[in-house]
Structure formats: C-alpha cells, structure tokens
Amino acid sequence: VLEESRRAVVRDSLGVGLAVGAYGVAFGAASVAAGLSVLQTGLLSLRAFTGGTQFAVVGVVSGGGTLATALGGGLQRFVAAQGTIDESTAMAVARRDPAHARVAFWWTFTAIYVCWNATTLAGAVGARALGDPAKFGLDAVVPRGRVNLRIAAGAALVALALIPVTPPGVPVLAAAAAVLLAGRLR
Amino acid sequence: VNLWVLVLATAGGCYALKFAGYLVPARLLDAPQVRRLVELLPVALLAALVVVETVASGRHLEWDVPRLAGFGAGAVAVWRRAPFLAVVVIAGVVAAAVRQI
C-alpha cells in the first residue's frame, strides 16, 4: 500500500514538472526577445530557478519545521535550497507523511529542473519560430491547490480593486496583507 | 556587461533568499500564530496573483475573452477534481481554441 501511494506521489510530481516545463519555452523566447543571449537565458534558468521568488520564501516558511526536518541538514540543505520553489514546496507540504513529503519534494524539483531548463533552451533557440505564447494558451495556465475559499475570494477582490490604481506588483502584496489583517482582527 | 551583472546578481540573490528560509529556527516556525499566518498567506497571495494574471494588463483591467475562457475551464476542472496535468491541458486548450475563433 505504501509503495502504491509512493508511486502516486512520483506520478503527481512528474506531472507538475511537465506542466511547469511548458512555461520554459515562453520564458526562453521572451528572454531572448528582451535582449539577453541564449547563454545568459540558460544561466538564469539553471542558477536562479525561481517560480516567483516571493512565494518560495513563503513556501519554505509555510513548510515550517516539517519541510526543513524532512529535508535534513548538512550538505543536502544546500541542494534543497536551490530546489525550493513554489511547486516543490507545495507538493511536499501537502503530504502528511514525512517520507512522502521527501519523495514529492525531490521528484518535483528534479522533474521541473530538467523540463524547465530543456524548454528554456528550446524557447531561447527557437524564439523566432515560436511567436506569441498566447497562441498556445500558455497564458491561461492556472495554479491549483486546496484553498480556504473565503481567504482566496477576499484576496481576489482586493487585488481586482487595486489593479487600476496601483503600480504592477502592489495589488498582489496588498491583497495578501489586507486579507491576513482581516483574519487577525476577526 | 550590465546584463551579465544582472544575470549573476539575480542568480545569487535568488539562491540566498531561498537558503535564508532554511536558517529560520524551527521553534519560531512552530508557534501557532506563525503557523496560521503562513497557512493563509500562500492562499491569499496565489488568489490575488491569479486575478492579476487573468485580468490585468499593466494598470488596466483587460477582459480578454480567450484568457477568461481558459481560466473558467481550469476552474471547473479543479472543482471537478481533475488531475493536475489535466487541469493545465484543459485550460490551455480552451484558451487556445477560443483565441482561434
């Protein structure tokens, strides 16, 4: 039974890797279009490797003792830090069993790392041929998770109201702050 | 040369930020208030991000029909508990199909 559920974790992790990897094409193309070289683009994907860095930090924190403990200390931690992105963290913290959390983290990290860098290279090299990422529906790919719907709806409304009146980036941060504040006061 | 500085600084900064998360003491993270906060924070951030990515174009609201259709299809798929990969493919295919019309 344990082996069966472990396989399910691996399958989910590979699925996330493939799905997220698809973005890499768009990133590679956009990066080259913005004036970076293919080498610079590839280095960004290899070394920076963050799916929205602000979430990665939140992700590590939200993993809390659980994730840090599950991933162990020492040298392993230095590699784990590189692999700590939204997706690997989300897949890991969703598991109650520490062994499954570990499997989910490393498989998701590896799958995304391989796919993301391969597709970045493909996108950077084939930038001219690709054209508009929107044509492939890549702009409509949405995150998924088990959510507190009231919190989500509140944040969505605040962000919607702030889009016309604040610079880009502010609506997301302000929405999170406002909703958390409301949650505390209640 | 400037671009290289930017690329290397981004890479270094991102790694430092991620590693910093592992240096926070576990005791601090296990405090009930902190736990509740970090449980809700990603939900609020991601919900706001989905809205911004779906309807914002800079500082303007842009009701792009194909993108909204893709979002709607993805939302229904999530609601029907479709597997992750199916959700992504459904949202992408619907958005692309509507854009071709």
Coordinates of C-alpha atoms in Angstrom, one line a residue:
Chain A
V1 CA 0.0 0.0 0.0
L2 CA 2.9 2.3 0.9
E3 CA 4.6 1.5 -2.4
E4 CA 1.4 2.3 -4.3
S5 CA 0.9 5.7 -2.7
R6 CA 4.6 6.5 -3.2
R7 CA 4.1 5.8 -6.9
A8 CA 1.2 8.2 -6.9
V9 CA 3.3 10.9 -5.3
V10 CA 6.0 10.4 -8.0
R11 CA 3.4 10.5 -10.8
D12 CA 2.0 13.8 -9.5
S13 CA 5.5 15.2 -9.2
L14 CA 6.3 14.3 -12.8
G15 CA 3.0 15.8 -14.0
V16 CA 3.8 19.1 -12.3
G17 CA 7.3 19.0 -13.8
L18 CA 6.0 18.6 -17.3
A19 CA 3.3 21.2 -16.9
V20 CA 5.6 23.8 -15.4
G21 CA 8.2 22.9 -18.0
A22 CA 5.9 24.2 -20.7
Y23 CA 6.4 27.7 -19.4
G24 CA 10.1 27.4 -20.0
V25 CA 9.6 27.8 -23.8
A26 CA 7.8 31.1 -23.2
F27 CA 10.5 32.3 -20.8
G28 CA 13.3 31.4 -23.1
A29 CA 11.6 33.2 -26.0
A30 CA 10.8 36.3 -24.0
S31 CA 14.3 36.5 -22.6
V32 CA 16.0 36.4 -25.9
A33 CA 13.4 38.8 -27.3
A34 CA 14.3 41.2 -24.4
G35 CA 17.9 41.2 -25.5
L36 CA 19.6 38.5 -23.4
S37 CA 21.8 36.0 -25.1
V38 CA 21.0 32.3 -25.2
L39 CA 23.8 31.6 -22.7
Q40 CA 22.5 34.3 -20.3
T41 CA 19.0 33.0 -20.6
G42 CA 20.1 29.4 -19.9
L43 CA 22.2 30.6 -16.9
L44 CA 19.2 32.3 -15.4
S45 CA 17.1 29.2 -15.6
L46 CA 20.0 27.0 -14.3
R47 CA 21.1 29.2 -11.4
A48 CA 18.2 31.5 -10.5
F49 CA 15.5 28.9 -11.0
T50 CA 12.7 30.5 -9.0
G51 CA 9.0 30.3 -9.8
G52 CA 8.1 33.6 -8.2
T53 CA 10.7 34.0 -5.6
Q54 CA 8.4 35.7 -3.1
F55 CA 6.4 32.5 -2.9
A56 CA 9.4 30.4 -2.5
V57 CA 10.3 32.2 0.7
V58 CA 6.7 31.9 1.9
G59 CA 6.8 28.3 0.9
V60 CA 9.9 27.4 3.0
V61 CA 8.3 29.2 5.9
S62 CA 5.0 27.5 5.5
G63 CA 6.7 24.2 5.2
G64 CA 8.0 25.1 8.7
G65 CA 9.7 22.6 10.8
T66 CA 8.1 19.9 8.8
L67 CA 9.8 20.6 5.5
A68 CA 13.2 21.6 7.0
T69 CA 13.2 18.4 9.1
A70 CA 12.1 16.3 6.2
L71 CA 14.9 17.5 4.0
G72 CA 17.5 17.1 6.7
G73 CA 20.5 19.3 7.4
G74 CA 24.2 19.4 6.2
L75 CA 25.2 19.4 2.6
Q76 CA 21.7 18.2 1.5
R77 CA 20.3 21.5 2.6
F78 CA 22.4 23.5 0.2
V79 CA 21.0 21.5 -2.7
A80 CA 17.5 21.6 -1.2
A81 CA 17.7 25.4 -1.1
Q82 CA 18.2 25.5 -4.9
G83 CA 15.2 23.3 -5.4
T84 CA 12.9 25.2 -3.1
I85 CA 10.3 26.7 -5.4
D86 CA 6.6 27.1 -5.1
E87 CA 5.8 23.8 -6.8
S88 CA 8.3 21.5 -4.9
T89 CA 7.3 23.1 -1.6
A90 CA 3.6 22.8 -2.3
M91 CA 3.8 19.2 -3.3
A92 CA 5.8 18.4 -0.2
V93 CA 3.8 20.3 2.4
A94 CA 0.6 18.7 1.0
R95 CA 1.8 15.3 2.3
R96 CA 1.2 14.3 5.9
D97 CA 3.8 11.5 5.8
P98 CA 7.4 12.9 6.0
A99 CA 8.6 10.1 3.7
H100 CA 6.1 11.1 1.1
A101 CA 6.9 14.7 1.6
R102 CA 10.6 13.9 0.8
V103 CA 9.7 11.9 -2.3
A104 CA 7.4 14.7 -3.5
F105 CA 10.0 17.4 -3.0
W106 CA 12.9 15.8 -4.7
W107 CA 10.9 14.3 -7.6
T108 CA 9.1 17.6 -8.3
F109 CA 12.3 19.6 -8.0
T110 CA 14.1 17.2 -10.4
A111 CA 11.3 17.0 -12.9
I112 CA 10.8 20.7 -13.1
Y113 CA 14.6 21.4 -13.1
V114 CA 15.1 19.1 -16.1
C115 CA 12.0 20.2 -18.0
W116 CA 12.3 23.9 -17.3
N117 CA 15.9 24.1 -18.4
A118 CA 15.4 22.0 -21.5
T119 CA 12.4 24.0 -22.6
T120 CA 14.1 27.3 -21.8
L121 CA 16.9 26.3 -24.2
A122 CA 14.4 25.3 -26.8
G123 CA 12.5 28.6 -26.4
A124 CA 15.6 30.7 -26.5
V125 CA 16.9 29.0 -29.6
G126 CA 13.6 28.8 -31.3
A127 CA 12.4 32.3 -30.3
R128 CA 11.7 33.5 -33.8
A129 CA 9.7 30.4 -34.7
L130 CA 7.5 30.4 -31.6
G131 CA 5.8 33.8 -31.9
D132 CA 3.2 34.7 -29.3
P133 CA 3.0 32.4 -26.3
A134 CA -0.7 33.4 -26.0
K135 CA -1.4 31.5 -29.2
F136 CA -0.7 28.2 -27.4
G137 CA -2.8 29.1 -24.4
L138 CA 0.3 29.3 -22.2
D139 CA -1.1 32.4 -20.6
A140 CA -4.2 30.7 -19.2
V141 CA -2.5 28.0 -17.2
V142 CA -3.7 28.4 -13.6
P143 CA -2.3 27.2 -10.3
R144 CA -4.2 24.6 -8.3
G145 CA -4.5 23.6 -4.7
R146 CA -6.7 23.0 -1.7
V147 CA -7.7 26.5 -0.6
N148 CA -9.5 28.4 2.1
L149 CA -12.2 29.9 -0.3
R150 CA -13.1 32.9 1.9
I151 CA -9.5 34.0 2.1
A152 CA -9.0 33.4 -1.6
A153 CA -12.1 35.3 -2.6
G154 CA -11.2 38.2 -0.3
A155 CA -7.7 38.5 -1.7
A156 CA -9.0 38.2 -5.3
L157 CA -11.5 41.1 -4.7
V158 CA -8.9 43.4 -3.1
A159 CA -6.4 42.7 -5.9
L160 CA -9.1 43.4 -8.5
A161 CA -10.0 46.8 -6.9
L162 CA -6.3 47.8 -6.7
I163 CA -5.2 46.9 -10.3
P164 CA -6.3 50.3 -11.8
V165 CA -4.9 52.5 -9.0
T166 CA -1.6 51.0 -8.0
P167 CA 1.6 50.0 -9.9
P168 CA 2.0 46.4 -11.0
G169 CA 3.0 44.1 -8.2
V170 CA 1.3 46.1 -5.5
P171 CA -2.2 44.5 -5.8
V172 CA -0.9 41.0 -5.0
L173 CA 1.1 42.1 -1.9
A174 CA -1.6 44.5 -0.7
A175 CA -4.3 41.8 -1.1
A176 CA -2.4 39.3 0.9
A177 CA -1.7 41.9 3.7
A178 CA -5.3 43.1 3.8
V179 CA -6.8 39.6 4.0
L180 CA -4.4 38.5 6.7
L181 CA -5.1 41.6 8.7
A182 CA -8.8 41.0 8.4
G183 CA -8.3 37.4 9.5
R184 CA -6.5 38.5 12.6
L185 CA -9.0 41.1 13.7
R186 CA -11.9 38.8 13.4
Chain B
V1 CA 28.4 43.7 -19.3
N2 CA 25.4 45.2 -17.5
L3 CA 23.2 42.3 -18.5
W4 CA 25.8 39.9 -17.1
V5 CA 25.8 41.7 -13.7
L6 CA 22.0 41.5 -13.7
V7 CA 22.0 37.7 -14.5
L8 CA 24.6 36.9 -11.9
A9 CA 23.1 39.1 -9.2
T10 CA 19.7 37.6 -9.8
A11 CA 21.1 34.1 -9.6
G12 CA 23.0 34.9 -6.3
G13 CA 20.1 36.8 -4.8
C14 CA 17.5 34.1 -5.5
Y15 CA 19.7 31.4 -4.0
A16 CA 20.4 33.5 -0.9
L17 CA 16.7 34.2 -0.4
K18 CA 15.8 30.5 -0.7
F19 CA 18.6 29.4 1.6
A20 CA 17.6 32.0 4.2
G21 CA 14.3 30.2 4.7
Y22 CA 16.2 27.2 6.0
L23 CA 18.1 29.2 8.6
V24 CA 14.9 30.3 10.4
P25 CA 14.8 28.4 13.6
A26 CA 12.1 25.6 13.6
R27 CA 10.9 26.7 17.1
L28 CA 9.8 30.1 15.6
L29 CA 8.0 28.4 12.8
D30 CA 6.1 26.1 15.0
A31 CA 4.5 28.9 17.0
P32 CA 0.7 28.6 16.5
Q33 CA 0.3 32.2 15.3
V34 CA 3.1 31.9 12.8
R35 CA 1.7 28.6 11.6
R36 CA -1.8 30.1 11.0
L37 CA -0.3 33.1 9.2
V38 CA 1.8 31.0 6.8
E39 CA -1.1 28.7 6.2
L40 CA -3.2 31.5 4.9
L41 CA -0.6 33.7 3.3
P42 CA 0.0 31.5 0.2
V43 CA -3.8 31.2 -0.4
A44 CA -4.2 35.0 -0.3
L45 CA -1.1 35.6 -2.5
L46 CA -2.0 33.0 -5.1
A47 CA -5.6 34.0 -5.3
A48 CA -4.6 37.7 -5.9
L49 CA -1.9 36.5 -8.4
V50 CA -4.5 34.5 -10.4
V51 CA -6.8 37.6 -10.6
V52 CA -3.9 39.8 -11.6
E53 CA -2.6 37.4 -14.2
T54 CA -6.1 36.8 -15.6
V55 CA -7.5 40.4 -16.0
A56 CA -4.6 42.9 -15.5
S57 CA -2.6 44.4 -18.3
G58 CA -0.3 46.8 -16.6
R59 CA -2.6 49.2 -14.7
H60 CA -5.6 48.4 -16.8
L61 CA -8.3 45.9 -16.5
E62 CA -8.4 43.8 -19.6
W63 CA -11.3 41.3 -20.1
D64 CA -9.6 39.1 -22.6
V65 CA -12.2 36.5 -23.6
P66 CA -9.9 33.6 -24.5
R67 CA -7.9 34.0 -21.3
L68 CA -11.1 34.2 -19.2
A69 CA -12.4 31.1 -21.0
G70 CA -9.2 29.2 -20.2
F71 CA -9.4 30.3 -16.6
G72 CA -13.1 29.3 -16.4
A73 CA -12.3 25.9 -17.9
G74 CA -9.4 25.4 -15.5
A75 CA -11.6 26.4 -12.5
V76 CA -14.3 23.9 -13.5
A77 CA -11.6 21.2 -13.9
V78 CA -10.3 22.0 -10.4
W79 CA -13.8 21.9 -9.0
R80 CA -14.4 18.5 -10.6
R81 CA -11.1 17.3 -9.0
A82 CA -9.4 16.6 -12.3
P83 CA -5.7 15.6 -12.0
F84 CA -3.2 18.5 -12.1
L85 CA -1.9 17.8 -15.6
A86 CA -5.5 17.6 -17.0
V87 CA -6.3 21.0 -15.4
V88 CA -3.4 22.6 -17.1
V89 CA -4.1 21.0 -20.5
I90 CA -7.8 21.8 -20.4
A91 CA -7.2 25.4 -19.5
G92 CA -4.5 25.8 -22.2
V93 CA -6.5 24.0 -24.9
V94 CA -9.7 26.0 -24.2
A95 CA -7.8 29.3 -24.3
A96 CA -6.0 28.5 -27.5
A97 CA -9.2 27.2 -29.2
V98 CA -11.2 30.3 -28.2
R99 CA -8.4 32.5 -29.5
Q100 CA -8.5 30.8 -32.9
I101 CA -12.2 31.6 -33.3

